[in-house]
Coordinates of C-alpha atoms in Angstrom, one line a residue:
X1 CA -7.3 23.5 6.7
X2 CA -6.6 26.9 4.8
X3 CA -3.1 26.0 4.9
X4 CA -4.0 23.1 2.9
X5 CA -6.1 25.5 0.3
X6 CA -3.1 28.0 0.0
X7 CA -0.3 24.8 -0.6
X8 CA -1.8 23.4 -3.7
X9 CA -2.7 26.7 -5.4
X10 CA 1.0 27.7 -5.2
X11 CA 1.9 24.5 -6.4
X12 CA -0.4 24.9 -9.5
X13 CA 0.4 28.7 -9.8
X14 CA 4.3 27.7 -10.0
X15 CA 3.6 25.2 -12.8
X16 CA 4.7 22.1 -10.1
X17 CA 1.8 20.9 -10.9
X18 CA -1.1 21.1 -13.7
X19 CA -4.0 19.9 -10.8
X20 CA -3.9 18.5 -7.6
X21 CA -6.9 16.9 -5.5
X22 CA -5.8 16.4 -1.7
X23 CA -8.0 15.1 1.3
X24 CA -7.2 13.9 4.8
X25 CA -8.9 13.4 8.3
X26 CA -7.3 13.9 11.7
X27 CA -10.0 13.0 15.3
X28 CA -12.7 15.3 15.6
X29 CA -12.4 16.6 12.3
X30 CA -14.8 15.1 9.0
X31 CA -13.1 14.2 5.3
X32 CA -12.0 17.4 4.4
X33 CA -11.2 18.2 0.6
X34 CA -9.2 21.0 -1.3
X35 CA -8.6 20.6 -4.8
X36 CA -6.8 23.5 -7.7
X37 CA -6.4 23.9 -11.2
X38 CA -7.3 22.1 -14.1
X39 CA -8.6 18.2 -14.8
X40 CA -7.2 18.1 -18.5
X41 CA -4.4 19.5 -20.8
X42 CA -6.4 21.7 -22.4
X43 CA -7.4 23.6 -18.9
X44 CA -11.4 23.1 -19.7
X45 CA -12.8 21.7 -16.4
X46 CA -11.6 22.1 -12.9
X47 CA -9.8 19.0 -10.6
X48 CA -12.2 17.9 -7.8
X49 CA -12.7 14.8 -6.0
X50 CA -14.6 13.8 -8.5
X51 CA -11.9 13.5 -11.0
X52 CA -11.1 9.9 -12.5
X53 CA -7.5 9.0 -12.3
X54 CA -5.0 6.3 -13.5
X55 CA -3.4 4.7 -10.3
X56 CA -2.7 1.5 -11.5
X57 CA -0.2 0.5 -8.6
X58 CA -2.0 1.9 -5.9
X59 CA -4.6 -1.8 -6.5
X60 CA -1.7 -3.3 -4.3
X61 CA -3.9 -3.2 -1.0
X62 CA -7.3 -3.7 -2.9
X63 CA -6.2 -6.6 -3.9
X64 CA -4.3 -7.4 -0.3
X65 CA -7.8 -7.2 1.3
X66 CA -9.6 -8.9 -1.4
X67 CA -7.0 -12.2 -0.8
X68 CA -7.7 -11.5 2.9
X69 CA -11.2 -11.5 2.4
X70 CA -10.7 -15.1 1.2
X71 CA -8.8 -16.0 4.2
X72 CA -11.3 -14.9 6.5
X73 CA -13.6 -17.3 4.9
X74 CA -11.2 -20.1 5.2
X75 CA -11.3 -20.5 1.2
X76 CA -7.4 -19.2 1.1
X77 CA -4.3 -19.9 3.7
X78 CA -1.6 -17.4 3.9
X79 CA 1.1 -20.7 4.1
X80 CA -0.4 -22.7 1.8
X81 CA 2.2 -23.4 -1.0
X82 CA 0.7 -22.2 -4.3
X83 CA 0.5 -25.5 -5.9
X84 CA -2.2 -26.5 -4.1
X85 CA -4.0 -23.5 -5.5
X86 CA -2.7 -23.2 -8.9
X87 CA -1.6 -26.7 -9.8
X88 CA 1.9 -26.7 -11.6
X89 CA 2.7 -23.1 -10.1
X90 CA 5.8 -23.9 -8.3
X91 CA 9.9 -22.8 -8.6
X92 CA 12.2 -24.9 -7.8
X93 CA 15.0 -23.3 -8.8
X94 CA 16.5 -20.1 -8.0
X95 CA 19.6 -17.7 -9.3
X96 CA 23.0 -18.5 -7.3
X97 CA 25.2 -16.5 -9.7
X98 CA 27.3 -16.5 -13.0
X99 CA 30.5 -18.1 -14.4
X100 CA 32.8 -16.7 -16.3
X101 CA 31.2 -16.9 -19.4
X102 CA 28.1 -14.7 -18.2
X103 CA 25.6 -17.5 -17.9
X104 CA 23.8 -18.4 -15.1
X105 CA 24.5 -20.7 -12.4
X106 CA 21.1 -22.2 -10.9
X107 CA 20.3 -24.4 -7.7
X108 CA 17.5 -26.1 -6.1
X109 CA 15.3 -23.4 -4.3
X110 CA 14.2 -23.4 -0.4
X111 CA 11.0 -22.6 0.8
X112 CA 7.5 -22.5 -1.0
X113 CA 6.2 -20.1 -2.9
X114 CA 2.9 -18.8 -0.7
X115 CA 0.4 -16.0 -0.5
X116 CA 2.2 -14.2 2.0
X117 CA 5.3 -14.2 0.0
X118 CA 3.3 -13.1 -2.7
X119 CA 1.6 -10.0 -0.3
X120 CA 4.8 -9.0 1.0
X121 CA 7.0 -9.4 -2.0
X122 CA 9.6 -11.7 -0.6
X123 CA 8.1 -14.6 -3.1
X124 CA 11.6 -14.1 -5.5
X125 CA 9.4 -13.9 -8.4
X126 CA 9.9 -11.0 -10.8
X127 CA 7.6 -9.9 -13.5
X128 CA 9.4 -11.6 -16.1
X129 CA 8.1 -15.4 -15.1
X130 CA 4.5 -14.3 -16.5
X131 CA 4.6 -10.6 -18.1
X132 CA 3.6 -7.5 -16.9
X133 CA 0.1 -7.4 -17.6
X134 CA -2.4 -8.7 -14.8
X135 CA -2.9 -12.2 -15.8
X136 CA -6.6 -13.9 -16.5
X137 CA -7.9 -16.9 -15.0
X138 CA -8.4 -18.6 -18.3
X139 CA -4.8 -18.3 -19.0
X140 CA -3.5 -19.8 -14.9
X141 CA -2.2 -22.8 -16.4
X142 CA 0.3 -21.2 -18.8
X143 CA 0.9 -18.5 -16.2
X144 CA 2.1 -21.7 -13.9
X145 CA 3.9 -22.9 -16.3
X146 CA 6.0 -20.0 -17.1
X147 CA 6.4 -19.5 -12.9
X148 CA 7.9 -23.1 -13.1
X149 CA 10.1 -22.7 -15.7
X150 CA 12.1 -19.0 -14.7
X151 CA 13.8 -19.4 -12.0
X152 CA 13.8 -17.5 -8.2
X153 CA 15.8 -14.4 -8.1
X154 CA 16.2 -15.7 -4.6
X155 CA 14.7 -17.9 -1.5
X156 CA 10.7 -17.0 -1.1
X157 CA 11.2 -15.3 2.2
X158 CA 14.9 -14.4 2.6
X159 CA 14.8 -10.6 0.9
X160 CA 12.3 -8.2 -0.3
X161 CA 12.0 -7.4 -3.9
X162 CA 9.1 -5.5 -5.0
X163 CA 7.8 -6.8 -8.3
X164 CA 5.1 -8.6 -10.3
X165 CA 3.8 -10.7 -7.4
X166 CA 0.1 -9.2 -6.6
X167 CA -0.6 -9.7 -10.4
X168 CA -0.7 -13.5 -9.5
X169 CA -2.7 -12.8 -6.5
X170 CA -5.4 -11.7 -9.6
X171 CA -5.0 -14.7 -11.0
X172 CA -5.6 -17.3 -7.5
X173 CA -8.8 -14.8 -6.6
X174 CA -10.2 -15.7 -9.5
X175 CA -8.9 -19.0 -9.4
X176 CA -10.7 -19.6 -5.8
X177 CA -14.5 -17.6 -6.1
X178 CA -14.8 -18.8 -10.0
X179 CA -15.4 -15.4 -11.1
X180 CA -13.8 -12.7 -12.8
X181 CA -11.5 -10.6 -10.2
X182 CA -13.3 -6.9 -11.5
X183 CA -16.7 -8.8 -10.4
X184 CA -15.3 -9.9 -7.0
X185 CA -13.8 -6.7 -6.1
X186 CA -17.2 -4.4 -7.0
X187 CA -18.9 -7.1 -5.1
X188 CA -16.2 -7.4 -2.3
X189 CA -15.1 -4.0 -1.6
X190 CA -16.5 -1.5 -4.2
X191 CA -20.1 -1.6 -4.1
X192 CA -20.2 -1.6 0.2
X193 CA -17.5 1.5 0.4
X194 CA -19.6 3.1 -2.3
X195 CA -16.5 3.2 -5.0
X196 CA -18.7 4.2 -7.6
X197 CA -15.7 5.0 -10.1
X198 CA -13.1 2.6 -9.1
X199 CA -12.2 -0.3 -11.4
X200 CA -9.8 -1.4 -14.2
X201 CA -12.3 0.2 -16.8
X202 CA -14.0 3.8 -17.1
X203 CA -17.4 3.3 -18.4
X204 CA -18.0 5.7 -21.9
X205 CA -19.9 8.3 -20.0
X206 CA -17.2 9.2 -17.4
X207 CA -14.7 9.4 -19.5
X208 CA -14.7 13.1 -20.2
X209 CA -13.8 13.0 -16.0
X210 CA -10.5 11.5 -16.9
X211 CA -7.4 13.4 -15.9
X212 CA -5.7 14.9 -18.6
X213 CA -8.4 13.1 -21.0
X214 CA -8.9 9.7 -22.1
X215 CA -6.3 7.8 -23.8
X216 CA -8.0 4.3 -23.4
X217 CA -4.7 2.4 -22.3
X218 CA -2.1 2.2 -19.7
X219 CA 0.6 4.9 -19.0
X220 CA 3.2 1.9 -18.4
X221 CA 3.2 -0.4 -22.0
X222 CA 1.9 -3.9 -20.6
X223 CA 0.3 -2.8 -17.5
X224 CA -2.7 -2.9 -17.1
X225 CA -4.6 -0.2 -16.2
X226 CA -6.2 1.0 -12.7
X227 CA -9.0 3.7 -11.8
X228 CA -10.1 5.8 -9.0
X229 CA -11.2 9.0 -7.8
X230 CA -9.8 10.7 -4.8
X231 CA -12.7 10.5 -3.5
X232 CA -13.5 7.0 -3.9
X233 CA -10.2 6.0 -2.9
X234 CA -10.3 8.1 0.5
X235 CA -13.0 5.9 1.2
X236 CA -11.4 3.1 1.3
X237 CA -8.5 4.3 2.9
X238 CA -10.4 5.4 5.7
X239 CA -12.3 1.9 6.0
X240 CA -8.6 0.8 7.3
X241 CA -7.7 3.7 8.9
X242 CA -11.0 2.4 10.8
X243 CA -10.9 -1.0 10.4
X244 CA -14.1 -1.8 9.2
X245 CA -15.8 -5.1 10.1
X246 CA -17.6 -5.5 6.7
X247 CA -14.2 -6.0 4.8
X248 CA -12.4 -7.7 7.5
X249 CA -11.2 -9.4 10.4
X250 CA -9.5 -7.7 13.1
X251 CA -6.9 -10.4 12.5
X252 CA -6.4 -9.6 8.3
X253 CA -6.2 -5.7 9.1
X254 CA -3.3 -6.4 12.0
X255 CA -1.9 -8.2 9.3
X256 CA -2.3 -5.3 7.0
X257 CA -0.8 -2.5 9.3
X258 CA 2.1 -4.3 11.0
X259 CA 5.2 -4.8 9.5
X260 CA 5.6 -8.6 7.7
X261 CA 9.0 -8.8 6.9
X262 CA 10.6 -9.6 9.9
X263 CA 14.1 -7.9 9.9
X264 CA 14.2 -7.4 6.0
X265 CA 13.7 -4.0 5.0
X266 CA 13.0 -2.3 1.7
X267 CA 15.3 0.0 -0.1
X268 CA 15.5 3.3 0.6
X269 CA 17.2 4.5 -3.0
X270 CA 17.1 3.0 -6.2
X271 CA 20.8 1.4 -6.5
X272 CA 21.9 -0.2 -9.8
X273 CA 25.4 -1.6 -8.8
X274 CA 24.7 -4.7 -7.8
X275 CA 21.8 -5.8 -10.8
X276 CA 22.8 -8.6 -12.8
X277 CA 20.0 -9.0 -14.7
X278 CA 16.7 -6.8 -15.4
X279 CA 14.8 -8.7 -12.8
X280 CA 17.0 -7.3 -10.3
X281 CA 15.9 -3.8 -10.2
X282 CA 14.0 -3.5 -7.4
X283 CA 12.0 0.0 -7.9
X284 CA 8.6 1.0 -6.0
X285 CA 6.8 3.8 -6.6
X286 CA 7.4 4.9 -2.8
X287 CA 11.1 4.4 -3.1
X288 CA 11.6 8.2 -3.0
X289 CA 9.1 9.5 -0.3
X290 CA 11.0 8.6 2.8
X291 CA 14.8 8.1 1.9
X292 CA 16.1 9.0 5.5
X293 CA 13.9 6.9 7.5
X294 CA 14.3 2.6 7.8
X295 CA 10.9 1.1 6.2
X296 CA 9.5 -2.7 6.4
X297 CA 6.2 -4.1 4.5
X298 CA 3.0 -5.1 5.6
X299 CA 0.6 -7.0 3.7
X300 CA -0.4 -4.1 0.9
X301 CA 1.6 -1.3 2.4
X302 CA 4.8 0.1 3.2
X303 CA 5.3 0.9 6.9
X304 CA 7.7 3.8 8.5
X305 CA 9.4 2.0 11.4
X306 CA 10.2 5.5 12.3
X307 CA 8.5 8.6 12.7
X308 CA 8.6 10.8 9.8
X309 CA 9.9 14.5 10.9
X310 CA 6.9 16.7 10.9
X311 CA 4.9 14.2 9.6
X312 CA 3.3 10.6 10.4
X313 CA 4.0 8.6 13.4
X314 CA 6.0 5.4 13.3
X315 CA 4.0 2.7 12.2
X316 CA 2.3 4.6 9.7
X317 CA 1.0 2.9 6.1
X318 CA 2.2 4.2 2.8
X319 CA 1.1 3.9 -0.7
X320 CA 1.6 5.5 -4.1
X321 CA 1.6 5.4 -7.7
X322 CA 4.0 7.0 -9.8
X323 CA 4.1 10.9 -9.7
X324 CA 0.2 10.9 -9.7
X325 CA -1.3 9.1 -6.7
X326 CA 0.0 9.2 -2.5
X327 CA -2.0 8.1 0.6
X328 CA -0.8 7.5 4.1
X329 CA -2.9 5.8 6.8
X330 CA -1.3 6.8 10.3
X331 CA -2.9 4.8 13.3
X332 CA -0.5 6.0 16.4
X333 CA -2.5 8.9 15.4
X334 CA -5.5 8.7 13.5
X335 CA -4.7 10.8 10.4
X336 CA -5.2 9.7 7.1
X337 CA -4.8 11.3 3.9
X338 CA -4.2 11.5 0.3
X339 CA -3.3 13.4 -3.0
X340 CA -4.0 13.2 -6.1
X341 CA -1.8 15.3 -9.0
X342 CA -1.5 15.8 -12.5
X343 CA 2.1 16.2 -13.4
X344 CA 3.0 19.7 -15.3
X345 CA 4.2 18.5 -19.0
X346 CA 7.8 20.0 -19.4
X347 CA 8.4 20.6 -15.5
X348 CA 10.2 18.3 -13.1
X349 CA 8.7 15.7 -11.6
X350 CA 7.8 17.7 -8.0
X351 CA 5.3 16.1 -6.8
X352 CA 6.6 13.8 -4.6
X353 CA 8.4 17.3 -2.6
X354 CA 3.9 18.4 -2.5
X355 CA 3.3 15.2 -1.0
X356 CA 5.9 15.7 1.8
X357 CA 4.8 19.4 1.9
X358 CA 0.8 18.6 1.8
X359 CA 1.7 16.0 5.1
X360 CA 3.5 18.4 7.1
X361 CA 0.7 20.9 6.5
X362 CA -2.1 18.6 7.5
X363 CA 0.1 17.7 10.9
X364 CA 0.9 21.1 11.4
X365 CA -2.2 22.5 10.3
X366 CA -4.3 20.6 13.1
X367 CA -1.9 20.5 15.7
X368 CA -2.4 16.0 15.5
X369 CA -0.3 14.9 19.3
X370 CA -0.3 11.7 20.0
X371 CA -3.0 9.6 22.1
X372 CA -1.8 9.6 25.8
X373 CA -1.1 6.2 27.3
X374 CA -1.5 5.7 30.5
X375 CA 1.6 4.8 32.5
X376 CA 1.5 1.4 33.6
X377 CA 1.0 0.9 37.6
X378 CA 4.3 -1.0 39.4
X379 CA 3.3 -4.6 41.0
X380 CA 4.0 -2.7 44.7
X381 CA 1.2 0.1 43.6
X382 CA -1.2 -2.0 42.6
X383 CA -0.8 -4.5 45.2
X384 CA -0.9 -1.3 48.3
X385 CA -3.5 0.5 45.6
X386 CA -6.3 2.1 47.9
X387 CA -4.2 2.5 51.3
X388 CA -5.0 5.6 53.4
X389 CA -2.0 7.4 55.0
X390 CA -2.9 6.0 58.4
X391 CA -2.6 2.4 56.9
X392 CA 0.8 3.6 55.4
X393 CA 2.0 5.0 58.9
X394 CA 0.9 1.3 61.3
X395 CA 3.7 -0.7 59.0
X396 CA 6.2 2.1 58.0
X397 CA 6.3 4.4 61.3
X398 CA 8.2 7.8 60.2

């Protein structure tokens, strides 16, 4: 993939970006790699694979198959209302408006608040009913508490609203196995994809592998904070490209690549006319990577319900974190890939245009077609499959 090579180094040479680490697969080709220019601000120390980065919203699906996990082993339902989990955690009351004086108008809500809601954010929650920060189990009962007392933006399961929900899916794993949610997932998923530096903390002696150098806390105030390397994280995103047994059922990763959301979609642009209140603002880091196509939601992913032009096939899994971290999982053809890129201080943000460029390249690049389906046979053929000509001509003389 010279192409590949020759993309990012003209992106770094034009000051798009400071680095950039990209890797991808396509059939009959290994986990190829290309990486250019420089790991931290002060230019000592190339980018590589190798290179720790802060992806906090791209846990989303680590923590989607670590809940799934839990359903495989019958210790979690997906339809299981939440209060049976997390005793108290329970709205019953959601937003219907304001009068004329500006306050709002509430009313009793429908539906229960569930893990799947939670998965594919249609719960009506927003981060506001327990704070930004991903919650601790010690702390579930105030965290209930506060769910109980804000009330639903809307019906758990009538819209899709991206927001705070997989923070509380932290809190019920822990909740459920008894033990802290970094344990479970280095036990769960890290340790058999060999995610050596993936975690919510960078141990002292790999923090000199940080991009753009350590600053010890969150780029978002209240968030808390997410590591990986490109590639660790290609790993895993290849374990559900493949859909490996040792993390999951066959069942959990349908649920994972399919659409769950029905005939809701998610927003293609960030609009502002309608918000009433701060909770309204429904912004994902994706929002801006496909604007002319129609997307839905699995459980952990965003899904193309059409084909991207040039790019991924329909049915293809998207996730990203802010101008930093992409990866795309495409199963109609067995491509997956992802980059990793340090934003150039000063420039414009860009780097969603290399992701779009760096997927069209990769496509392009390895000439990816589709997987040809064999045409189903007609009733009439397969019921006359196997006649000779001399059959055909006794009951259809010519």
């Amino acid at each position: 993939m010279q192409n590949v090579d020759e993309l990012l180094e003209r992106a770094v040479g034009a000051g798009h970006v400071s680095g950039a680490v990209m890797m991808a697969s396509a059939p009959g080709l290994g986990a190829y790699s290309s990486a250019s220019g420089a790991a931290s601000r002060d230019g000592g120390g190339r980018i590589s694979p190798d290179t720790i980065f802060e992806i906090s919203s791209m846990v989303r699906p680590i923590l989607t198959v670590a809940a799934l996990q839990l359903v495989d082993a019958g210790k979690l339902a997906l339809d299981e209302p939440l209060g049976a989990i997390l005793p108290g955690m329970q709205a019953s009351r959601r937003l219907a408006g304001f009068d004329r004086s500006g306050s709002p108008m509430l009313c009793a809500a429908r539906g229960a608040l569930t893990l799947r809601t939670l998965l594919s954010h249609t719960s009506g929650l927003h981060s506001g009913a327990w704070g930004d920060a991903m919650p601790r189990s010690e702390a579930w009962l105030d965290i209930s508490r506060r769910v109980a007392a804000t009330p639903l933006l809307f019906d758990p399961g009538s819209r899709w609203h991206y927001g705070g929900d997989l923070g509380i899916v932290g809190v019920i794993i822990e909740r459920v196995t008894g033990i802290p949610l970094a344990d479970y997932l280095r036990d769960g998923i890290f340790d058999p994809l060999s995610m050596r530096d993936t975690g919510f903390y960078v141990e002292y002696g790999a923090r000199r592998r940080v991009a753009g150098g350590w600053r010890g806390l969150a780029s978002t105030p209240g968030e808390t904070a997410f590591y990986s390397t490109p590639r660790d994280y290609f790993g895993f995103v290849r374990a559900v490209l493949g859909r490996d047994g040792s993390l999951l059922s066959s069942r959990s990763f349908e649920l994972m690549q399919c659409n769950q959301i029905g005939d809701l979609t998610v927003p293609k642009v960030l609009g502002l006319e309608s918000v009433d209140v701060p909770g309204e603002v429904n912004f994902y880091p994706e929002i801006r990577l496909y604007p002319g196509i129609e997307c839905k939601w699995s459980l952990g992913f965003m899904v193309s319900a059409e084909a991207v032009s040039g790019g991924p096939r329909a049915g293809s899994l998207t996730c990203a974190a802010p101008s930093s971290a992409y990866c795309w999982i495409d199963p109609a053809s067995g491509v997956a890939g992802l980059l990793f890129a340090r934003r150039a201080p000063g420039c414009p943000d860009l780097v969603n245009e290399l992701f779009a460029d760096l997927q069209r390249t990769v496509y392009q690049g390895h000439s990816v077609t589709l997987p040809v389906v064999p045409r189903r046979r007609g009733v009439l053929e397969r019921m006359f499959e196997g006649w000779s000509k001399e059959s055909w001509a006794t009951w259809w003389p010519m």
